[in-house]
PDB file of C-alpha atoms in Angstrom:
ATOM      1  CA  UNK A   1      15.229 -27.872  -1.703  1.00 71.00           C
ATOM      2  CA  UNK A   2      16.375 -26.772  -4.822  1.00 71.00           C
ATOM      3  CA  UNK A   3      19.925 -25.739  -5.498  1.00 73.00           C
ATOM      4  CA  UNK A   4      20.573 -25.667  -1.203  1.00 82.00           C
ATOM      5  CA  UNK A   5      23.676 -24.015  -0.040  1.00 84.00           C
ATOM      6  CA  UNK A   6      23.476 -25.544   3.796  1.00 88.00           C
ATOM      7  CA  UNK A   7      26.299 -27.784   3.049  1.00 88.00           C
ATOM      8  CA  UNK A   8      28.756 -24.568   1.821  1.00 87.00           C
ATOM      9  CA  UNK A   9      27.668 -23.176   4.941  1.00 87.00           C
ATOM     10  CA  UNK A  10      28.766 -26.363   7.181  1.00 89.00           C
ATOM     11  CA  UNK A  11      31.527 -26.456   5.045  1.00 89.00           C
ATOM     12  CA  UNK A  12      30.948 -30.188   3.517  1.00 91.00           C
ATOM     13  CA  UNK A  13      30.399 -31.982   0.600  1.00 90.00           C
ATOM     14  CA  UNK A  14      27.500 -34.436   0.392  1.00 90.00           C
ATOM     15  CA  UNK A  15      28.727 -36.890  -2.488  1.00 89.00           C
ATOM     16  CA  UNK A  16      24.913 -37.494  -3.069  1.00 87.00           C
ATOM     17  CA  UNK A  17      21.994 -35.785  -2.966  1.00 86.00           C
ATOM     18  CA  UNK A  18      18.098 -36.105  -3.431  1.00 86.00           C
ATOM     19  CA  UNK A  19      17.825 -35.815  -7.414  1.00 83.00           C
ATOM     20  CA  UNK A  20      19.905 -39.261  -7.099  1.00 86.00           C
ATOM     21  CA  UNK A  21      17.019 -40.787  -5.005  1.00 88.00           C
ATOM     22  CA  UNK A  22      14.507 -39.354  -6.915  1.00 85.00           C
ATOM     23  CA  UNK A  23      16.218 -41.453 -10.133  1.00 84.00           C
ATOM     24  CA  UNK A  24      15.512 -44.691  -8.476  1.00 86.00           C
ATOM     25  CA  UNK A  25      19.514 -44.404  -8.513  1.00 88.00           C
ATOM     26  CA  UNK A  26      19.710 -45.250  -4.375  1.00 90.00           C
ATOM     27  CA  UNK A  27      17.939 -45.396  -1.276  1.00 88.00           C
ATOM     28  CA  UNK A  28      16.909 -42.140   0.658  1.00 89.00           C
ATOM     29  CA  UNK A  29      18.825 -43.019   3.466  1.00 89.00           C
ATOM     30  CA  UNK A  30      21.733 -43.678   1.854  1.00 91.00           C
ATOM     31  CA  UNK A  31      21.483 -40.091   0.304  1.00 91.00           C
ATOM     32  CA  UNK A  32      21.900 -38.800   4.510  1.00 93.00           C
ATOM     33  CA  UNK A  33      25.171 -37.043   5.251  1.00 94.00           C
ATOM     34  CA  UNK A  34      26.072 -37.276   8.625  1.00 94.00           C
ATOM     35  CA  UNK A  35      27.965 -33.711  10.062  1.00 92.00           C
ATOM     36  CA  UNK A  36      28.162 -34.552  13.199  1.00 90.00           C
ATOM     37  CA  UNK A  37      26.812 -36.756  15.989  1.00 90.00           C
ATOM     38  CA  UNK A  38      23.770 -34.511  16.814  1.00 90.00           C
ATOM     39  CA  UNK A  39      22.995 -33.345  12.914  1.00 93.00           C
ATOM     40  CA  UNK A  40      22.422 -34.788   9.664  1.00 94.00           C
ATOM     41  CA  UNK A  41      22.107 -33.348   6.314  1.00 94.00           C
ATOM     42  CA  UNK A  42      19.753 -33.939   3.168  1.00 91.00           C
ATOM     43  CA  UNK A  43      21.014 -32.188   0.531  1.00 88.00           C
ATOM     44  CA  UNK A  44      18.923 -31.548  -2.589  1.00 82.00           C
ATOM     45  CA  UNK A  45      20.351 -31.206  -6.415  1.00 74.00           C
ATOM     46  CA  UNK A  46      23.504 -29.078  -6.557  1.00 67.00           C
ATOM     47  CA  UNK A  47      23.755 -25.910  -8.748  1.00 60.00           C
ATOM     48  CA  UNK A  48      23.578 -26.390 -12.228  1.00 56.00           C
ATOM     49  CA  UNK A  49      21.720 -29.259 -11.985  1.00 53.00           C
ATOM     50  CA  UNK A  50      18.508 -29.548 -14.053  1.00 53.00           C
ATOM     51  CA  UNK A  51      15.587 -29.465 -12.615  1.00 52.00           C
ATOM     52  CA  UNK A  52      13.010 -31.044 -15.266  1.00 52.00           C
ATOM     53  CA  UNK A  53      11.781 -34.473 -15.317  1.00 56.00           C
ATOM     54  CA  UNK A  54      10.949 -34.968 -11.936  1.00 65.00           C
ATOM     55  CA  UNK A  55       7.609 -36.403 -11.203  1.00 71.00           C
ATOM     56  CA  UNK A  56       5.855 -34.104  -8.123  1.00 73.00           C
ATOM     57  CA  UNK A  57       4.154 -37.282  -6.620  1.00 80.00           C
ATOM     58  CA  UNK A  58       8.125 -38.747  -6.612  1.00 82.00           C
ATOM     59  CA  UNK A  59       9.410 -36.216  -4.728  1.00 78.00           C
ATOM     60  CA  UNK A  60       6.401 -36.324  -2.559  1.00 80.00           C
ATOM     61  CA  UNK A  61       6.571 -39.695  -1.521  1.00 83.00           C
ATOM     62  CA  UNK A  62      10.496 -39.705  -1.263  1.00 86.00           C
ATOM     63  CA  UNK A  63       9.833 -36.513   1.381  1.00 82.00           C
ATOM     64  CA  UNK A  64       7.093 -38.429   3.575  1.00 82.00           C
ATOM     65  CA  UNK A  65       9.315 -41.494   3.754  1.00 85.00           C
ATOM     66  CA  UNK A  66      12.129 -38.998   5.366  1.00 86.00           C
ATOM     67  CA  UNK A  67       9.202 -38.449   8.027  1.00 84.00           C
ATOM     68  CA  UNK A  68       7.642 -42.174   8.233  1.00 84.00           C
ATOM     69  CA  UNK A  69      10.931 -44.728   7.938  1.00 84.00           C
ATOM     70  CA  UNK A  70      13.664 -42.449  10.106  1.00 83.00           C
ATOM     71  CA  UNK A  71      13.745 -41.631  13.630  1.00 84.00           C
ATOM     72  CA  UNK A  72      15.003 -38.063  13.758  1.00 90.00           C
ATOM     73  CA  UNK A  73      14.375 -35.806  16.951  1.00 89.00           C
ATOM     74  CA  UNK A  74      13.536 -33.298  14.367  1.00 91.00           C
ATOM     75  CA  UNK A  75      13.461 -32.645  10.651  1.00 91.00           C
ATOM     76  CA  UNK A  76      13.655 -29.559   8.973  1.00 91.00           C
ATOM     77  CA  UNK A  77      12.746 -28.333   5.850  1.00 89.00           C
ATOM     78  CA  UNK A  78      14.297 -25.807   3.785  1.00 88.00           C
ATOM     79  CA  UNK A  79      12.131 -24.652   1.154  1.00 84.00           C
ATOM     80  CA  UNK A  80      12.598 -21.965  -1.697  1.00 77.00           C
ATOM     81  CA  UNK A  81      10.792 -18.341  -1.604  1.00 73.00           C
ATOM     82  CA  UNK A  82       8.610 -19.793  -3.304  1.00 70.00           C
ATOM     83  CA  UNK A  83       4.511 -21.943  -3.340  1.00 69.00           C
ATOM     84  CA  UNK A  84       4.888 -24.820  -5.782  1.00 76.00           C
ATOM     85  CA  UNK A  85       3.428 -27.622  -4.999  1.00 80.00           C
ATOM     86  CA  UNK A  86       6.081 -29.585  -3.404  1.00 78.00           C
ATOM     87  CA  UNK A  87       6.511 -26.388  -0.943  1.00 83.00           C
ATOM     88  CA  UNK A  88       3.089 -26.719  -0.139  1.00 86.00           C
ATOM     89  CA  UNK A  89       3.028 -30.505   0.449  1.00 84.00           C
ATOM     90  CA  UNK A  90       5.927 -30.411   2.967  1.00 83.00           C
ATOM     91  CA  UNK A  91       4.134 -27.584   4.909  1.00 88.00           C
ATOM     92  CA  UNK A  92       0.788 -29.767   4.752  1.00 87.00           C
ATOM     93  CA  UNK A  93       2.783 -32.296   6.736  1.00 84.00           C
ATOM     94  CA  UNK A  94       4.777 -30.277   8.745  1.00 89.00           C
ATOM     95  CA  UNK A  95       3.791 -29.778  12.437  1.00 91.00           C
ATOM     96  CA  UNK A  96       5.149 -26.485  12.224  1.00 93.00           C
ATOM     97  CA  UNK A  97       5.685 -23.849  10.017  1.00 94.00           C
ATOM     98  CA  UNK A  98       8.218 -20.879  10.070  1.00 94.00           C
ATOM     99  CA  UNK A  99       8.001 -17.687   8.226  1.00 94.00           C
ATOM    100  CA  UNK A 100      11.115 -15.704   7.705  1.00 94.00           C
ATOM    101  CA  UNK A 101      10.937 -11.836   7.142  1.00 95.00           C
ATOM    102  CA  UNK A 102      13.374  -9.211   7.157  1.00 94.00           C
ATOM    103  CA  UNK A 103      12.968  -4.929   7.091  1.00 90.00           C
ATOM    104  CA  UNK A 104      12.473  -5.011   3.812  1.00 92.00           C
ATOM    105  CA  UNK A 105       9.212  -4.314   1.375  1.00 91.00           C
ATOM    106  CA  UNK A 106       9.497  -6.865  -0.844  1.00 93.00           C
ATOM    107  CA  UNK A 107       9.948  -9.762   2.338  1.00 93.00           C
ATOM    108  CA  UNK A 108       6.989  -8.394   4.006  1.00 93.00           C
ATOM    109  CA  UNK A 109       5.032  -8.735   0.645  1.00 93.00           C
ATOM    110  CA  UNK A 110       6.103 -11.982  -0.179  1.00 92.00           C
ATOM    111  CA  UNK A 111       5.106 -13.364   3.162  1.00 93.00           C
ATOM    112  CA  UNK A 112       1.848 -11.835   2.900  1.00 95.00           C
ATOM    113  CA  UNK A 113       1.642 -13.790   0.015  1.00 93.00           C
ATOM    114  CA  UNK A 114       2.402 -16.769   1.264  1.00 92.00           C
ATOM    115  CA  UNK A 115       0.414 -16.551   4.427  1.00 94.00           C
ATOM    116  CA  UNK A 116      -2.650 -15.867   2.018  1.00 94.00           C
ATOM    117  CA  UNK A 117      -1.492 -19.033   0.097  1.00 92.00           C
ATOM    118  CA  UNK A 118      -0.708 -21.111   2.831  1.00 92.00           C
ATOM    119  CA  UNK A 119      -4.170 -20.649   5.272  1.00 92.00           C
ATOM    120  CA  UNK A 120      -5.964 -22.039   2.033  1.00 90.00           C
ATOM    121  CA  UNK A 121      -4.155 -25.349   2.891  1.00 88.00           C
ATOM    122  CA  UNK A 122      -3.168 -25.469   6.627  1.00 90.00           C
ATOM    123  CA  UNK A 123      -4.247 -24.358  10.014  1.00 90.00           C
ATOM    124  CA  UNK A 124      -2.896 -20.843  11.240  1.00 90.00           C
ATOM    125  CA  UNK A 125      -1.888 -22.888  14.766  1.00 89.00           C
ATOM    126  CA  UNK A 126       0.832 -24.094  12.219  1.00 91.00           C
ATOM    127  CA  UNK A 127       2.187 -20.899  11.304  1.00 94.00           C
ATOM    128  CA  UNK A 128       4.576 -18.677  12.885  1.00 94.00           C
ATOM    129  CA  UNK A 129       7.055 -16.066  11.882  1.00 95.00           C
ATOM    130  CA  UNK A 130      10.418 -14.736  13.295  1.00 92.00           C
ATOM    131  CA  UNK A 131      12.590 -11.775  12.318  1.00 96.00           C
ATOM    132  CA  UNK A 132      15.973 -11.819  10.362  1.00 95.00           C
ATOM    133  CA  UNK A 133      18.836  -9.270  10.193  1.00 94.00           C
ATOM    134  CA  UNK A 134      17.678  -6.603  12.406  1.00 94.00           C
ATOM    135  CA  UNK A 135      19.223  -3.672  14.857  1.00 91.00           C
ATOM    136  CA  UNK A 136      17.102  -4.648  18.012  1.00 91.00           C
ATOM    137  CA  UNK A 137      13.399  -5.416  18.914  1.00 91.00           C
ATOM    138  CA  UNK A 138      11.678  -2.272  18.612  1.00 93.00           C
ATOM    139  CA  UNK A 139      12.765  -2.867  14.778  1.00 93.00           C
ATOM    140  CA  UNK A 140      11.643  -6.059  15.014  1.00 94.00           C
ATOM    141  CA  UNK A 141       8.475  -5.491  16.648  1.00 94.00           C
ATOM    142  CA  UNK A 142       7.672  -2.791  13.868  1.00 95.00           C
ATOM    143  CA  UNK A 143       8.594  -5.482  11.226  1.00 95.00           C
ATOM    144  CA  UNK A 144       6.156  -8.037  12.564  1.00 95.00           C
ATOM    145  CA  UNK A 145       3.283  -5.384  13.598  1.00 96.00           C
ATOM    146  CA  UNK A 146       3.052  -4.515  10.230  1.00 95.00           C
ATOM    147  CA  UNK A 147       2.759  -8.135   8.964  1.00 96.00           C
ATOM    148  CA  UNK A 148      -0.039  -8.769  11.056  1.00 96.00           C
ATOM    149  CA  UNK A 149      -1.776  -5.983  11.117  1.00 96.00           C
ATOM    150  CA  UNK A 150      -2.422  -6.811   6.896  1.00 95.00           C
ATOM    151  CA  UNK A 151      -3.262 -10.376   7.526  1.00 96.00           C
ATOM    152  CA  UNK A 152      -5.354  -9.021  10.324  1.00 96.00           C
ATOM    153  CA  UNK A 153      -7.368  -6.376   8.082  1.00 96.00           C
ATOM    154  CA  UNK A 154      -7.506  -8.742   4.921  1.00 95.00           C
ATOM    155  CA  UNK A 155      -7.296 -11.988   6.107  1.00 95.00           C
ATOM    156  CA  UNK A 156      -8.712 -12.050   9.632  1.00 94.00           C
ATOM    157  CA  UNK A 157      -5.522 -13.966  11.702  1.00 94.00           C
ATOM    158  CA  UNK A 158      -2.488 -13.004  12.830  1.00 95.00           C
ATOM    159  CA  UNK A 159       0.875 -15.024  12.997  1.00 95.00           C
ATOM    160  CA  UNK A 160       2.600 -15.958  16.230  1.00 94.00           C
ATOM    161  CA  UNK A 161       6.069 -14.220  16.972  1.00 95.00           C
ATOM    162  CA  UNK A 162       8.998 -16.299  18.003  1.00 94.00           C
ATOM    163  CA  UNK A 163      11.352 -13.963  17.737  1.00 94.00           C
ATOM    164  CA  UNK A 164      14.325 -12.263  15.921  1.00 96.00           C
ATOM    165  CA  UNK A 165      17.792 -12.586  15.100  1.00 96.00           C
ATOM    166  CA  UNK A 166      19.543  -9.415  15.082  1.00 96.00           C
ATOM    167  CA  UNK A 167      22.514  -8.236  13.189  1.00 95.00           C
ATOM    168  CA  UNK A 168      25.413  -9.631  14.014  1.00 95.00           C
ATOM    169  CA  UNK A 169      29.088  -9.540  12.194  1.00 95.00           C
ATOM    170  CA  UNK A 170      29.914 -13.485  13.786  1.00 95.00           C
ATOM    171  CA  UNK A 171      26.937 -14.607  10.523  1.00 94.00           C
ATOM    172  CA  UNK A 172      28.796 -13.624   8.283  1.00 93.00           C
ATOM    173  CA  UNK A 173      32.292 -14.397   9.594  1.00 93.00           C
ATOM    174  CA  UNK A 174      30.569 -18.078  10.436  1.00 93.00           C
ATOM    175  CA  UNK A 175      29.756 -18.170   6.480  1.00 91.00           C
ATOM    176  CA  UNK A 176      33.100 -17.019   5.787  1.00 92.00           C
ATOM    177  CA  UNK A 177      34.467 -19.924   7.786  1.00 92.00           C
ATOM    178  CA  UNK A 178      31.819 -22.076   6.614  1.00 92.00           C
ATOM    179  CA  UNK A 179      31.488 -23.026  10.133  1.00 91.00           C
ATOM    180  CA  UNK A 180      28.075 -23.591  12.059  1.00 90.00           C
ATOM    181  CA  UNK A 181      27.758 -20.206  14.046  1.00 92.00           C
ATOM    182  CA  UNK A 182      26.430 -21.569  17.233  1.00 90.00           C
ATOM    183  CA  UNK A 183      29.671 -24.219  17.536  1.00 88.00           C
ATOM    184  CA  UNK A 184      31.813 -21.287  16.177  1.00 88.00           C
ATOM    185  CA  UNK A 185      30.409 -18.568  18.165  1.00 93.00           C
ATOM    186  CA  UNK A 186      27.744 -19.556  20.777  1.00 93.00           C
ATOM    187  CA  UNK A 187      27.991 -16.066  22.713  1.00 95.00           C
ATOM    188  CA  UNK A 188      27.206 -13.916  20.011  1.00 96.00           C
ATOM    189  CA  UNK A 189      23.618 -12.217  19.781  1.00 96.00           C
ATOM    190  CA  UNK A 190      22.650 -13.946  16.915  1.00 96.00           C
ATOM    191  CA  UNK A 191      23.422 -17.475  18.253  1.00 96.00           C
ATOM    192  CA  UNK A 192      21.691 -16.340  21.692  1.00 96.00           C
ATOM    193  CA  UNK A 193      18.822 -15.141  19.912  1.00 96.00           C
ATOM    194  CA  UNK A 194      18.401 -18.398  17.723  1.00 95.00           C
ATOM    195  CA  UNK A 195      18.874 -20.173  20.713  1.00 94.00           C
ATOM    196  CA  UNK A 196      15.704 -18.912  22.446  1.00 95.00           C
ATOM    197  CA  UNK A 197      13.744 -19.185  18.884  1.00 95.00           C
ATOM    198  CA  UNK A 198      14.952 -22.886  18.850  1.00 93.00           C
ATOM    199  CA  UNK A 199      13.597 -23.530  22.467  1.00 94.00           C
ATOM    200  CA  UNK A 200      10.229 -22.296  21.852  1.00 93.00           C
ATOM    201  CA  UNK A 201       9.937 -24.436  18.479  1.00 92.00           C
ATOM    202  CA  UNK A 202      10.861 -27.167  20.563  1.00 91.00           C
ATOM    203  CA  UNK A 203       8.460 -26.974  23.270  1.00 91.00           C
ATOM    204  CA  UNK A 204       5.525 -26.187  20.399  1.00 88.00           C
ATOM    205  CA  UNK A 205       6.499 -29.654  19.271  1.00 86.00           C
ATOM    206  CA  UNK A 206       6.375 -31.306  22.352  1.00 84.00           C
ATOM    207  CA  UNK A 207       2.729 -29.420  23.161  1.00 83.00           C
ATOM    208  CA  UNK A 208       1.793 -31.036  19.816  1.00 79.00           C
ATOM    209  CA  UNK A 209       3.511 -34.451  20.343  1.00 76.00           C
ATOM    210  CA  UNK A 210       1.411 -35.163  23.530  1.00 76.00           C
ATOM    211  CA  UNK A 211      -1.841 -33.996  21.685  1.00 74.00           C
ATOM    212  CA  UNK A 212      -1.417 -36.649  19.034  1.00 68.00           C
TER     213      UNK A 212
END
């Protein structure tokens, strides 16, 4: 959402994107850009487009039709650092949703923020949080302790931990390439580490699959 950057990292270039659905100009699905065989991309408006005169219910609707008319194993969202209202909608209909953080102040203040934002308009069973760009776990751990331990003093909850990606020099060679790092390099920590993040997001949404 909002001036993405997926498709520089998977080294394509969508020849539409969302703000042309959201102009009545074509269909959603004909604004899908296939990568592969096992992963699609939705790209939203490019860099230096504008972003005014955009009706929120339009963008809205055109987001709940992604979930409602297609049969995707799985559909994720990338939203800004940010809690507009569309931000806030897709999380409302998410089953799940994931908190990044890194060592630094100003991430674990944000996602306070946004936890504190975010519990006024979903369930806490819907948030979780994983760790970015760090040396090991104890870092990690330390990272996420401190998280919860605010939201536990001020806010009364604490966030489930899924994990954490540590630093690894195959990112940013993988950006460099603008290849996907796991089809790139699928031994490296950080591909191993996303791996076992991605397996427990999956079996949360098969535990809340069955209970619907």
């Amino acid at each position: 959402m909002h001036f993405p950057n997926q498709h520089l990292l998977m080294g394509v270039d969508p020849p539409v994107r969302l703000n042309d659905v959201y102009l009545g100009n074509i269909n959603v699905d004909q604004a899908f850009y296939r990568v592969n065989n096992n992963l699609t991309l939705l790209a939203d408006m490019p860099a230096g487009g504008s972003i005014n005169g955009y009706d929120d219910d339009i963008i809205i609707e055109t987001y709940k039709s992604i979930f409602l008319e297609n049969e995707f194993d799985f559909i994720i969202i990338d939203t800004p650092a940010a809690d507009g209202n569309e931000v806030l909608e897709c999380c409302s209909f998410s089953d799940q949703v994931s908190i990044v953080v890194t060592d630094e102040p100003t991430s674990l203040l944000d996602a306070y923020g946004l936890v504190k934002i975010l519990l006024q308009y979903i369930d806490i069973e819907k948030l979780n949080l994983f760790v970015n760009n760090v040396i090991d776990w104890e870092d990690a751990d330390d990272i996420s302790s401190k998280l919860n331990k605010a939201t536990e003093n001020f806010l009364g909850t604490s966030l489930e931990v899924l994990g954490f990606i540590p630093y690894d020099r195959a990112v940013r060679q993988s950006i460099m390439r603008q290849e996907l790092l796991l089809v790139a390099n699928g031994d490296s920590e950080a591909s191993v580490a996303l791996d076992k993040i991605a397996e427990k997001i999956i079996d949360k949404s098969i535990k809340i699959t069955e209970l619907q």
